[in-house]
mmCIF file of C-alpha atoms in Angstrom:
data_model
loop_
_atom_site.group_PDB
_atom_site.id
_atom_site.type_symbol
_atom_site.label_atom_id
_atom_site.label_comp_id
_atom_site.label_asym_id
_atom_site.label_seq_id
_atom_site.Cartn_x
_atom_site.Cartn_y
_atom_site.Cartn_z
ATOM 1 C CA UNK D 106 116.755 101.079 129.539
ATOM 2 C CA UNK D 107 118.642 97.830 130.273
ATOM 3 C CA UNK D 108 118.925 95.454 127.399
ATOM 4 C CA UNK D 109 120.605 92.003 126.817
ATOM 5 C CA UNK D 110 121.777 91.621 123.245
ATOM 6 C CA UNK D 111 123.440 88.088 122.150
ATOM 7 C CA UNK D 112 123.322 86.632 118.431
ATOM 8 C CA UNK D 113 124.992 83.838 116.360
ATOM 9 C CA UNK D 114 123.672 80.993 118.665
ATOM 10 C CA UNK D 115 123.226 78.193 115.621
ATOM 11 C CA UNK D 116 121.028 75.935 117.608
ATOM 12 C CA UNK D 117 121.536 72.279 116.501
ATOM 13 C CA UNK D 118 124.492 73.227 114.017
ATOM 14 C CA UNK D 119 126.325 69.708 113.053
ATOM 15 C CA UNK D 120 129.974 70.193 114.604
ATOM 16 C CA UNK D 121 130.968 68.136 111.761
ATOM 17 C CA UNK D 122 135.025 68.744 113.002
ATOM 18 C CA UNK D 123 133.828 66.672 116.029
ATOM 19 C CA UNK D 124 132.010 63.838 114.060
ATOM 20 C CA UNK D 125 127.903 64.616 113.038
ATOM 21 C CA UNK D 126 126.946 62.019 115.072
ATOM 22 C CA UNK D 127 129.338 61.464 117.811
ATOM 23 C CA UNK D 128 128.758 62.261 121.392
ATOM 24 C CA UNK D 129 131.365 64.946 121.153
ATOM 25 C CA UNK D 130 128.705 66.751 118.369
ATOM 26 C CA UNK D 131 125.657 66.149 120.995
ATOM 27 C CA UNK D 132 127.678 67.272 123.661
ATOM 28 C CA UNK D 133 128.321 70.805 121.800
ATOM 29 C CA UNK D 134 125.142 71.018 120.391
ATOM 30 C CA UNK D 135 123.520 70.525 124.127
ATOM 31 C CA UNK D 136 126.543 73.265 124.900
ATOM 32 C CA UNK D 137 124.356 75.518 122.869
ATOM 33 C CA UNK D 138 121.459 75.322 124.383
ATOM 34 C CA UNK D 139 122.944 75.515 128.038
ATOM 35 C CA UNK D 140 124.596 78.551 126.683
ATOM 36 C CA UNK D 141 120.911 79.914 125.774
ATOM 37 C CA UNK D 142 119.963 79.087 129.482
ATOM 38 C CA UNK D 143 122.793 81.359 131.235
ATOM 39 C CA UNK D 144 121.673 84.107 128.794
ATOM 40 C CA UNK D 145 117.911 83.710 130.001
ATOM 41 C CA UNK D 146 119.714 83.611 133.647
ATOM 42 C CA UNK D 147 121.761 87.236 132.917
ATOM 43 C CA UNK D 148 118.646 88.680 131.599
ATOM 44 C CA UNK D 149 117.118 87.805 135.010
ATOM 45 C CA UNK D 150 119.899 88.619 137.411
ATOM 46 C CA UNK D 151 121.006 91.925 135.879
ATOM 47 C CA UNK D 152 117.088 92.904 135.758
ATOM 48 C CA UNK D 153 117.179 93.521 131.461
ATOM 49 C CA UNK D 154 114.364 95.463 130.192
ATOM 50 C CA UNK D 155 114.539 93.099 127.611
ATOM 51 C CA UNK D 156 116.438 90.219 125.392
ATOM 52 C CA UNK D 157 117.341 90.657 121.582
ATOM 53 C CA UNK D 158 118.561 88.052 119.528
ATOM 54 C CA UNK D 159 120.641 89.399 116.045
ATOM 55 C CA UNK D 160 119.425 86.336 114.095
ATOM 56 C CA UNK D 161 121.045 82.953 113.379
ATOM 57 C CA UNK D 162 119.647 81.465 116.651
ATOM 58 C CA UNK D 163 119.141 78.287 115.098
ATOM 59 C CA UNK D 164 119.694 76.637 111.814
ATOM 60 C CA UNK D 165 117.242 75.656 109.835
ATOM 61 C CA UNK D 166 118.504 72.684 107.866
ATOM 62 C CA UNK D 167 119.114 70.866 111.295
ATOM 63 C CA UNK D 168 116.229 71.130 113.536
ATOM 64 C CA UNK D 169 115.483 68.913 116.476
ATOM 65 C CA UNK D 170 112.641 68.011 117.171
ATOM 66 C CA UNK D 171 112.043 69.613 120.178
ATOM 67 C CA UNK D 172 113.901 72.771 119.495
ATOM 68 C CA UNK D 173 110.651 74.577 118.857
ATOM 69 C CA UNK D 174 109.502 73.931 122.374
ATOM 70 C CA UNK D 175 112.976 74.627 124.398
ATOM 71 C CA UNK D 176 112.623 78.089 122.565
ATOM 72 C CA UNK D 177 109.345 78.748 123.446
ATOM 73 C CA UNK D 178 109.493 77.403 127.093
ATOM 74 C CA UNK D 179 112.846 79.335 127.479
ATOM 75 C CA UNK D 180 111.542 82.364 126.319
ATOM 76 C CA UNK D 181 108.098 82.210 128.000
ATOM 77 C CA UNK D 182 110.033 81.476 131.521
ATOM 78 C CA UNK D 183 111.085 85.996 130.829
ATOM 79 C CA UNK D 184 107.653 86.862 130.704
ATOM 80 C CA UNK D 185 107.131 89.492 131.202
ATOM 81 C CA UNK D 186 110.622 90.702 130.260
ATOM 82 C CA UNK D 187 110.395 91.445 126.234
ATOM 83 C CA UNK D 188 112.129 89.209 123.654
ATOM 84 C CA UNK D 189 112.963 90.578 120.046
ATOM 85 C CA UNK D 190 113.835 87.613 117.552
ATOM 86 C CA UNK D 191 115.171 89.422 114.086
ATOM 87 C CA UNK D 192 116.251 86.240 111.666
ATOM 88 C CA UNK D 193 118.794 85.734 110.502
ATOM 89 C CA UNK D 194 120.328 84.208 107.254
ATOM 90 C CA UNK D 195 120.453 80.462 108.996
ATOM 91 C CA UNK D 196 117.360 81.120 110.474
ATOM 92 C CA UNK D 197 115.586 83.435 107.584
ATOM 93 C CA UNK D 198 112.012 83.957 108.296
ATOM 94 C CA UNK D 199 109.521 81.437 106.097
ATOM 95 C CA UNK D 200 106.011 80.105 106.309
ATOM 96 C CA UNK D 201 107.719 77.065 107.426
ATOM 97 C CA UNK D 202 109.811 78.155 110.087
ATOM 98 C CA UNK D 203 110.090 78.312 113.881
ATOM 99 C CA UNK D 204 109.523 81.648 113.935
ATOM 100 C CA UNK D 205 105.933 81.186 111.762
ATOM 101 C CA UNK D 206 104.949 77.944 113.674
ATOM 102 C CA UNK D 207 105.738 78.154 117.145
ATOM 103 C CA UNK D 208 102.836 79.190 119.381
ATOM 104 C CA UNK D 209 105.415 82.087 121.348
ATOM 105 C CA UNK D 210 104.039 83.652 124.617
ATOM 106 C CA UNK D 211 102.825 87.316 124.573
ATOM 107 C CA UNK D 212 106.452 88.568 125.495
ATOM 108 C CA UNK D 213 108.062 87.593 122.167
ATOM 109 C CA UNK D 214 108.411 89.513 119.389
ATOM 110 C CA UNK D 215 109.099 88.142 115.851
ATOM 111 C CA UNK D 216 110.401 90.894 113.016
ATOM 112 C CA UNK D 217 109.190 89.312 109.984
ATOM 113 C CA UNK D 218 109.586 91.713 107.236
ATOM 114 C CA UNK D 219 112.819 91.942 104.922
ATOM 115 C CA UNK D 220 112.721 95.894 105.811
ATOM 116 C CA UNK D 221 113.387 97.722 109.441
ATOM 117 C CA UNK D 222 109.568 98.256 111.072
ATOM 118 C CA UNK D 223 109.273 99.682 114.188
ATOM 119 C CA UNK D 224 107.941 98.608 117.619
ATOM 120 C CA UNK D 225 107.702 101.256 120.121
ATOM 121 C CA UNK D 226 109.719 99.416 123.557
ATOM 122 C CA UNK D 227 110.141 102.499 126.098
ATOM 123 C CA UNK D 228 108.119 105.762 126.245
ATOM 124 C CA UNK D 229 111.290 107.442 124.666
ATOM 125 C CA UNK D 230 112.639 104.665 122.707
ATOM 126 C CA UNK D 231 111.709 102.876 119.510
ATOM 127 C CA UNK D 232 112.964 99.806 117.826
ATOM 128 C CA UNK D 233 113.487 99.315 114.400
ATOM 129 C CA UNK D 234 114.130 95.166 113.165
ATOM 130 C CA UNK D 235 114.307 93.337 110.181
ATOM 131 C CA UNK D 236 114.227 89.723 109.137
ATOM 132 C CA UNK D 237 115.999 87.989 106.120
ATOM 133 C CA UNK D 238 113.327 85.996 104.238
ATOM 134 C CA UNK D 239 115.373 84.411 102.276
ATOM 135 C CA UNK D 240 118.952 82.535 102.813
ATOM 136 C CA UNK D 241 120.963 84.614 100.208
ATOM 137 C CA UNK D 242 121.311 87.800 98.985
ATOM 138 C CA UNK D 243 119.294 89.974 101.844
ATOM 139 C CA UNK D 244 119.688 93.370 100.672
ATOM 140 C CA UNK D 245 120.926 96.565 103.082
ATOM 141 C CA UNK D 246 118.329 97.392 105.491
ATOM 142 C CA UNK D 247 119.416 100.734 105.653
ATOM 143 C CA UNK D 248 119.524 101.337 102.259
ATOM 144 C CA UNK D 249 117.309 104.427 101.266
ATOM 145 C CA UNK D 250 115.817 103.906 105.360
ATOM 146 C CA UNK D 251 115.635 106.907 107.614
ATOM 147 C CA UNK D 252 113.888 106.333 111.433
ATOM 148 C CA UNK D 253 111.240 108.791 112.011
ATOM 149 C CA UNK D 254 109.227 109.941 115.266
ATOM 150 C CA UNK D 255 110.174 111.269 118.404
ATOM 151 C CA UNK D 256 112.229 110.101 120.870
ATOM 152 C CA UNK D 257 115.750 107.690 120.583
ATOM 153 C CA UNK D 258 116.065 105.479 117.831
ATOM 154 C CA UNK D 259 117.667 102.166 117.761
ATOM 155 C CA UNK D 260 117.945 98.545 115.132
ATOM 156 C CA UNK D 261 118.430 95.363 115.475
ATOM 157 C CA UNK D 262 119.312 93.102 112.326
ATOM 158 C CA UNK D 263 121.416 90.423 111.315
ATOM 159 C CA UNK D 264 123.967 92.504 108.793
ATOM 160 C CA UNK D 265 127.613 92.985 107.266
ATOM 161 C CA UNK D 266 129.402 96.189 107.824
ATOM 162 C CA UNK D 267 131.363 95.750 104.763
ATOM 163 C CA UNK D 268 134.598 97.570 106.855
ATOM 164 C CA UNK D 269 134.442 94.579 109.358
ATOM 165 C CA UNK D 270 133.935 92.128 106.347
ATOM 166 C CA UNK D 271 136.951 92.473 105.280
ATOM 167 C CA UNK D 272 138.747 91.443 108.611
ATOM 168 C CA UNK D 273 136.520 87.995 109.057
ATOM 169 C CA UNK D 274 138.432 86.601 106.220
ATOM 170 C CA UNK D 275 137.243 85.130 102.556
ATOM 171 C CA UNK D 276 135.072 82.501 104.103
ATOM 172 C CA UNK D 277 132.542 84.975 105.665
ATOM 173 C CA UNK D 278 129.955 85.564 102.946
ATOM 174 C CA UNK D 279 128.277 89.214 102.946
ATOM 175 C CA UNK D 280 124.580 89.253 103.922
ATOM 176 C CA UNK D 281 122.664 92.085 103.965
ATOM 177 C CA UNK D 282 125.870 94.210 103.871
ATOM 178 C CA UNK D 283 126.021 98.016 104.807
ATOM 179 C CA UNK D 284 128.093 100.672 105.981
ATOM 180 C CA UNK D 285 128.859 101.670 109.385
ATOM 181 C CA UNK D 286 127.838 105.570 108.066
ATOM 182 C CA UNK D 287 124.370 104.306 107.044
ATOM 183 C CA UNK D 288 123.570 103.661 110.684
ATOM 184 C CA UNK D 289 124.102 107.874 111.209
ATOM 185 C CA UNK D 290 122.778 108.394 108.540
ATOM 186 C CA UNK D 291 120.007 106.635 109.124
ATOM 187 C CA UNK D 292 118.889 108.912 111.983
ATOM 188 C CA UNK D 293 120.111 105.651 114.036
ATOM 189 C CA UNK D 294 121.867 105.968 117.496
ATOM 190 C CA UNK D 295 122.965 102.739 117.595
ATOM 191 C CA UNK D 296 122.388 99.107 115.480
ATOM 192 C CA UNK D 297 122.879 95.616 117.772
ATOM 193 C CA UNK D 298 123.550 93.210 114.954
ATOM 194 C CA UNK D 299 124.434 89.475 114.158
ATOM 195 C CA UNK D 300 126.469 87.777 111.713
ATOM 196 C CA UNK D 301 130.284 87.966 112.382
ATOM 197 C CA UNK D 302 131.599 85.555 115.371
ATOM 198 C CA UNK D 303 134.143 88.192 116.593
ATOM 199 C CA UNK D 304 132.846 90.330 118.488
ATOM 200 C CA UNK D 305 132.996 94.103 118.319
ATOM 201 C CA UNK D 306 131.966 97.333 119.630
ATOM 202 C CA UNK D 307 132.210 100.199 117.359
ATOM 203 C CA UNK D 308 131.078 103.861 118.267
ATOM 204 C CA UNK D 309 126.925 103.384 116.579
ATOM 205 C CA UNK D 310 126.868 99.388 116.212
ATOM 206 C CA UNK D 311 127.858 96.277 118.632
ATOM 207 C CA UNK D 312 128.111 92.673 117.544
ATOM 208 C CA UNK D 313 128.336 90.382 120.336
ATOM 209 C CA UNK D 314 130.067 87.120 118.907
ATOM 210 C CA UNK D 315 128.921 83.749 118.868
ATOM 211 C CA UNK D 316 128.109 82.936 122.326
ATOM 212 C CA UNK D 317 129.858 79.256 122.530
ATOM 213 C CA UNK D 318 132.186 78.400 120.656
ATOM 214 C CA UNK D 319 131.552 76.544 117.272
ATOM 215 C CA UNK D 320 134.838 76.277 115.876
ATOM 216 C CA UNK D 321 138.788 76.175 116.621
ATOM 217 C CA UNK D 322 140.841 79.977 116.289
ATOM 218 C CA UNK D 323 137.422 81.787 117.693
ATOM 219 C CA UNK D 324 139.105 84.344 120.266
ATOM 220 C CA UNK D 325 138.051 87.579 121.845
ATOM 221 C CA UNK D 326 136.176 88.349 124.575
ATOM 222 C CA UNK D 327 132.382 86.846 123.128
ATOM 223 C CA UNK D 328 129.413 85.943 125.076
ATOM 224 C CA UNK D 329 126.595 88.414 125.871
ATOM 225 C CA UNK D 330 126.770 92.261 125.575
ATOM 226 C CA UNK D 331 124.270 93.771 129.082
ATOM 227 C CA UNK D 332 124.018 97.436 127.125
ATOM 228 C CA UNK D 333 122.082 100.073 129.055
ATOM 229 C CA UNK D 334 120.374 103.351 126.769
ATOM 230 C CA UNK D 335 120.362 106.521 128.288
ATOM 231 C CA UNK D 336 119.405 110.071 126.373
ATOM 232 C CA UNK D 337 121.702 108.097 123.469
ATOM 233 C CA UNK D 338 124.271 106.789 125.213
ATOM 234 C CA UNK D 339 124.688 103.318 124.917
ATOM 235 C CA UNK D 340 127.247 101.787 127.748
ATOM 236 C CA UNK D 341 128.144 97.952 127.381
ATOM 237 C CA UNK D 342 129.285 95.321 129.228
ATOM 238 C CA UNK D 343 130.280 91.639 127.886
ATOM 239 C CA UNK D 344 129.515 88.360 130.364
ATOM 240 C CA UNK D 345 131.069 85.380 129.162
ATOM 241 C CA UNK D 346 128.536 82.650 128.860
ATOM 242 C CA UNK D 347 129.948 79.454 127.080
ATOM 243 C CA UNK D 348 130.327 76.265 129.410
ATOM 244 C CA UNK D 349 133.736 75.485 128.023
ATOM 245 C CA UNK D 350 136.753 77.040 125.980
ATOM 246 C CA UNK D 351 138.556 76.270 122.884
ATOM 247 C CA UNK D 352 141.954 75.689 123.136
ATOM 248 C CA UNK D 353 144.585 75.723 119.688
ATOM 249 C CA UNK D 354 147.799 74.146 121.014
ATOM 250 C CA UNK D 355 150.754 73.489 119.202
ATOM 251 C CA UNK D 356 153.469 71.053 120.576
ATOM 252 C CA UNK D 357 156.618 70.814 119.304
ATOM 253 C CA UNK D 358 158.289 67.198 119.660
ATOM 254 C CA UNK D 359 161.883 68.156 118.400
ATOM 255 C CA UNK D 360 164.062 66.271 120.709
ATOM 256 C CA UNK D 361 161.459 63.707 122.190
ATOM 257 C CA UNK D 362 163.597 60.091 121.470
ATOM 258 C CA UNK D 363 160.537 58.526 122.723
ATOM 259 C CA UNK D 364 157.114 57.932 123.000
ATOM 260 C CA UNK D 365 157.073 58.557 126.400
ATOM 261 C CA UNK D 366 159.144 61.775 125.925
ATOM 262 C CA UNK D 367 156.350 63.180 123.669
ATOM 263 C CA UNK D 368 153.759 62.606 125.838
ATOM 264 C CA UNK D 369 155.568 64.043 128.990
ATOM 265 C CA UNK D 370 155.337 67.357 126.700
ATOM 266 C CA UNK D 371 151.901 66.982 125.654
ATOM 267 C CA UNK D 372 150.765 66.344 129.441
ATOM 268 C CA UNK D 373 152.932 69.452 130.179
ATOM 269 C CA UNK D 374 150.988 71.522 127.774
ATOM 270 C CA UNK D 375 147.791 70.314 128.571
ATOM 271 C CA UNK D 376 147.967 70.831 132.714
ATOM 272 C CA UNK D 377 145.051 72.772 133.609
ATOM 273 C CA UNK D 378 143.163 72.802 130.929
ATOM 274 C CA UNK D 379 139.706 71.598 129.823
ATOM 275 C CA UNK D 380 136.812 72.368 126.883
ATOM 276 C CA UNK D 381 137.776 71.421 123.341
ATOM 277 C CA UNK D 382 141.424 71.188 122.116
ATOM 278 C CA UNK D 383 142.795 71.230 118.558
ATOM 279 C CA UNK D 384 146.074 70.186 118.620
ATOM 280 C CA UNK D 385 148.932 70.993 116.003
ATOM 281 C CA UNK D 386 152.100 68.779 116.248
ATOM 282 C CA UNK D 387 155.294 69.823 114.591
ATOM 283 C CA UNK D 388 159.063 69.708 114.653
ATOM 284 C CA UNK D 389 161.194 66.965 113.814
ATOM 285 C CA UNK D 390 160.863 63.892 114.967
ATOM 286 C CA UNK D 391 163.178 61.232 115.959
ATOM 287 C CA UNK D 392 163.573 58.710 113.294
ATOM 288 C CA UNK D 393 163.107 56.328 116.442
ATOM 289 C CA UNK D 394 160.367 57.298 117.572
ATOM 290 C CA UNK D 395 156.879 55.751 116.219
ATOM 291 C CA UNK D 396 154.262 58.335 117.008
ATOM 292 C CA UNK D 397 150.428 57.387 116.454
ATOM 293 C CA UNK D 398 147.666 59.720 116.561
ATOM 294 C CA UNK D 399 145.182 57.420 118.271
ATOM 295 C CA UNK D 400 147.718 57.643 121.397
ATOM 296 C CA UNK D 401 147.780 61.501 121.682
ATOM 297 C CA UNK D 402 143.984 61.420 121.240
ATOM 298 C CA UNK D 403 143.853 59.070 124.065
ATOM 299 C CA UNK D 404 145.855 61.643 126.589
ATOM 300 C CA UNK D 405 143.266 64.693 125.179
ATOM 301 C CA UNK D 406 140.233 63.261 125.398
ATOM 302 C CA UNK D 407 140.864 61.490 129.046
ATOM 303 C CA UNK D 408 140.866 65.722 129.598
ATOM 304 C CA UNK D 409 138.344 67.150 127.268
ATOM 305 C CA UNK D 410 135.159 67.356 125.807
ATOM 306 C CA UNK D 411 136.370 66.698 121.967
ATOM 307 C CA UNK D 412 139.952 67.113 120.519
ATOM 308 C CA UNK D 413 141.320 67.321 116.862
ATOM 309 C CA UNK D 414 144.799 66.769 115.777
ATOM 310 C CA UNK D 415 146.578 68.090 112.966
ATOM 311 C CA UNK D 416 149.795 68.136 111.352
ATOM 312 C CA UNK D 417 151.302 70.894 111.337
ATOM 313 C CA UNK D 418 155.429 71.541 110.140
ATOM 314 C CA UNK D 419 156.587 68.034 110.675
ATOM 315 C CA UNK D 420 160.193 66.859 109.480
ATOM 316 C CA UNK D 421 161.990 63.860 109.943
ATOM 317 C CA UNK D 422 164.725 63.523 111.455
ATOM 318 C CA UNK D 423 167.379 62.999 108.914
ATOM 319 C CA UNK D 424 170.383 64.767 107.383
ATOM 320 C CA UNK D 425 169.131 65.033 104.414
ATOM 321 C CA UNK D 426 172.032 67.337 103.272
ATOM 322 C CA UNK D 427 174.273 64.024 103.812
ATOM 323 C CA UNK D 428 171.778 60.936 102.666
ATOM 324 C CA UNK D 429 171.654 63.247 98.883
ATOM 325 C CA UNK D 430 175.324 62.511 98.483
ATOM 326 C CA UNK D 431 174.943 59.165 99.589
ATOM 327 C CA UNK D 432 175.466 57.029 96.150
ATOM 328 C CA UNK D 433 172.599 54.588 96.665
ATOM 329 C CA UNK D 434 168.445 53.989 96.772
ATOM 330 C CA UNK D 435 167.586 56.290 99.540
ATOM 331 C CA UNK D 436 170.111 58.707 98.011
ATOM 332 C CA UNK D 437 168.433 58.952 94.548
ATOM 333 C CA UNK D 438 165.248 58.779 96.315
ATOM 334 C CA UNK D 439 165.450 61.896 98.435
ATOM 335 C CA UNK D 440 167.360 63.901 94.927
ATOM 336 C CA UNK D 441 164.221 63.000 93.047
ATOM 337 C CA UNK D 442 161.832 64.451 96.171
ATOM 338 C CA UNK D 443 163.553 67.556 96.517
ATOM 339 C CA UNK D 444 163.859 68.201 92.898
ATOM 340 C CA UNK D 445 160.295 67.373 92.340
ATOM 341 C CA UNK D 446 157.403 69.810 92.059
ATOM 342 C CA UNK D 447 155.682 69.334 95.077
ATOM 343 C CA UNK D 448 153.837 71.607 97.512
ATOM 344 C CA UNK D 449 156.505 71.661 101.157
ATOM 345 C CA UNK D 450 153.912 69.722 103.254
ATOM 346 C CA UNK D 451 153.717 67.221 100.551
ATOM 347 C CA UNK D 452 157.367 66.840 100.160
ATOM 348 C CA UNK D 453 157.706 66.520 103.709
ATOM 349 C CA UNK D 454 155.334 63.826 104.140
ATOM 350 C CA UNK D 455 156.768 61.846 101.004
ATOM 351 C CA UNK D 456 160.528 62.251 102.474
ATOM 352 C CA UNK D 457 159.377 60.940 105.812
ATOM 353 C CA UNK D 458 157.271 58.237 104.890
ATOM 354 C CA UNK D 459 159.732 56.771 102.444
ATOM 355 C CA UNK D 460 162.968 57.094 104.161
ATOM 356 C CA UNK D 461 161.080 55.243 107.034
ATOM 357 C CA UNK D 462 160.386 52.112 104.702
ATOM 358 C CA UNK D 463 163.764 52.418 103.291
ATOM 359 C CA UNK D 464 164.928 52.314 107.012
ATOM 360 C CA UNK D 465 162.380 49.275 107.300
ATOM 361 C CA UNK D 466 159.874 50.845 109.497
ATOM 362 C CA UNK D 467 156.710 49.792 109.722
ATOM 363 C CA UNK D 468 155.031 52.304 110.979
ATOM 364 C CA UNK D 469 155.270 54.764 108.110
ATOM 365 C CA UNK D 470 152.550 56.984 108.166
ATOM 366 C CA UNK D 471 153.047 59.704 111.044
ATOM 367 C CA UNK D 472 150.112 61.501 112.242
#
């Protein structure tokens, strides 16, 4: 059996990085559903028994309006190729939500229970899905759960295994959290999940990734996972399915003496490239040079879809081994910095932007 497993969509999320209600923000949030359409497409050209979705296909705090229908119209188009929908913590199951209230064509499947049922989907092959019903604190749906019946044996749920937690950083909160042994243990040959936006494929559970990028420092090869299920084996294949890529950049300006200099570099590390950009300048910069975010903006975004510039290790360009010693104002001024209790970015920031007035600069603030 040929399956096409994808998860982590977040249908009409905000892209507040790129401004809630800019067209940058539309334009991703359209990504999204074009992203959705390819998926629909793969499912059709690699002839998929069926489509899964590991929850968090949409969000429900931010609905369009028409989101309900482009679901059920995109879904109904794979008739009669079989959908499975198991919800996910942004899209939790609720008498109120897409899931309960869309009219969805024969082929679609919603798992709407906070426990693994099962729905029998090849003569030899039975699915067991779950739902979170609530936003928070989902419980382990293979807690105490054990498959049963003949045949292969298979989940799909949106889920933490707590081993992968602990590599997605502190800002990934657990839901419905488990063990990678439970899924054995379970009588389980293999879980497709949803939840963490880097992919992975471990030897009894696959998570796919988010399949278009949502934020800057996503990386990995993410998209759609084609897995086919023979007499338990489960082989996979990813297909990349986002219409653009996120680029993080840094470019160093030490030894631009211009404005022009510095954006000769940034066209140089640009060339070529399109999608979504955050860009990180550091270095030191000239004390000539006056260097305005607005401008840099203006050379990204005459290249792609949305940028974002940040400041990364930025020093001005003083000796400011030899201005201490000096015995006047901007002497005293950069003792008092450096002995003062201040985090390093701040410090650099307050050295720059005051030995710039003291040099009679106007343009004080950099970046």
């Amino acid at each position: 059996m040929k399956i096409v497993h994808f998860a982590d969509l977040h249908l009409d999320a905000q892209f507040a990085w790129a401004g809630v209600g800019s067209d940058a923000a539309r334009r991703r949030r359209q990504g999204l559903r074009d992203a959705l359409g390819r998926i629909a497409e793969l499912v059709k050209e690699t002839a998929a028994d069926a489509l899964f979705c590991g929850g968090d296909l949409y969000e429900n705090d931010r609905i369009a309006p028409d989101t309900a229908e482009f679901l059920r119209a995109t879904f109904a188009e794979l008739d009669p190729v079989r959908v499975f929908l198991a919800p996910g913590n942004h899209d939790w199951y609720g008498p109120q939500s897409l899931y309960a209230v869309v009219e969805w064509s024969p082929n679609v499947h919603v798992f709407a229970e906070p426990r693994l049922v099962p729905v029998r989907i090849d003569t030899d092959l039975t699915l067991w899905g779950g739902a979170h019903c609530v936003p928070a604190n989902t419980g382990n749906f293979l807690e105490g759960f054990r498959a049963e019946g003949p045949g292969g044996h298979i989940a799909l749920f949106h889920g933490s295994e707590r081993t992968w937690l602990s590599a997605q950083g502190n800002d990934k909160q657990p839901h419905a959290p488990f063990d990678a042994s439970d899924i054995e243990s379970a009588s389980l040959e293999h879980a497709f999940l949803g939840h963490y936006h880097v992919p992975r494929d471990a030897d009894r559970h696959t998570y796919p990734g988010n399949p278009e990028p949502l934020a800057f420092g996503e990386d990995g090869e993410r998209g759609a996972v084609i897995a086919t299920i023979d007499t338990g084996e489960v082989l996979r294949e990813r297909r990349e399915v986002a219409g653009g890529s996120v680029h993080d950049l840094t470019l160093d300006i030490t030894g631009c003496a211009t404005r022009e200099q510095v954006r000769e570099r940034l066209d140089k590390a640009v060339d070529g490239l399109s999608g979504l950009v955050r860009l990180t300048v550091s270095g030191e910069i000239d004390r000539r040079v006056e260097l305005h975010e607005n401008e840099l903006r203006d050379v990204l975004l005459a290249r792609f879809e949305a940028a974002r510039i940040r400041r990364g290790e930025l020093r001005a360009g003083y000796d400011l081994d030899a201005i201490r010693h000096e015995n006047t104002v901007r002497g005293q001024f950069v003792n008092d910095v450096l002995d003062a209790d201040l985090p390093e970015d701040e410090r650099r920031r307050v050295l720059m932007t005051g030995l710039r007035a003291l040099d009679g600069r106007g343009d004080l603030e950099v970046l």
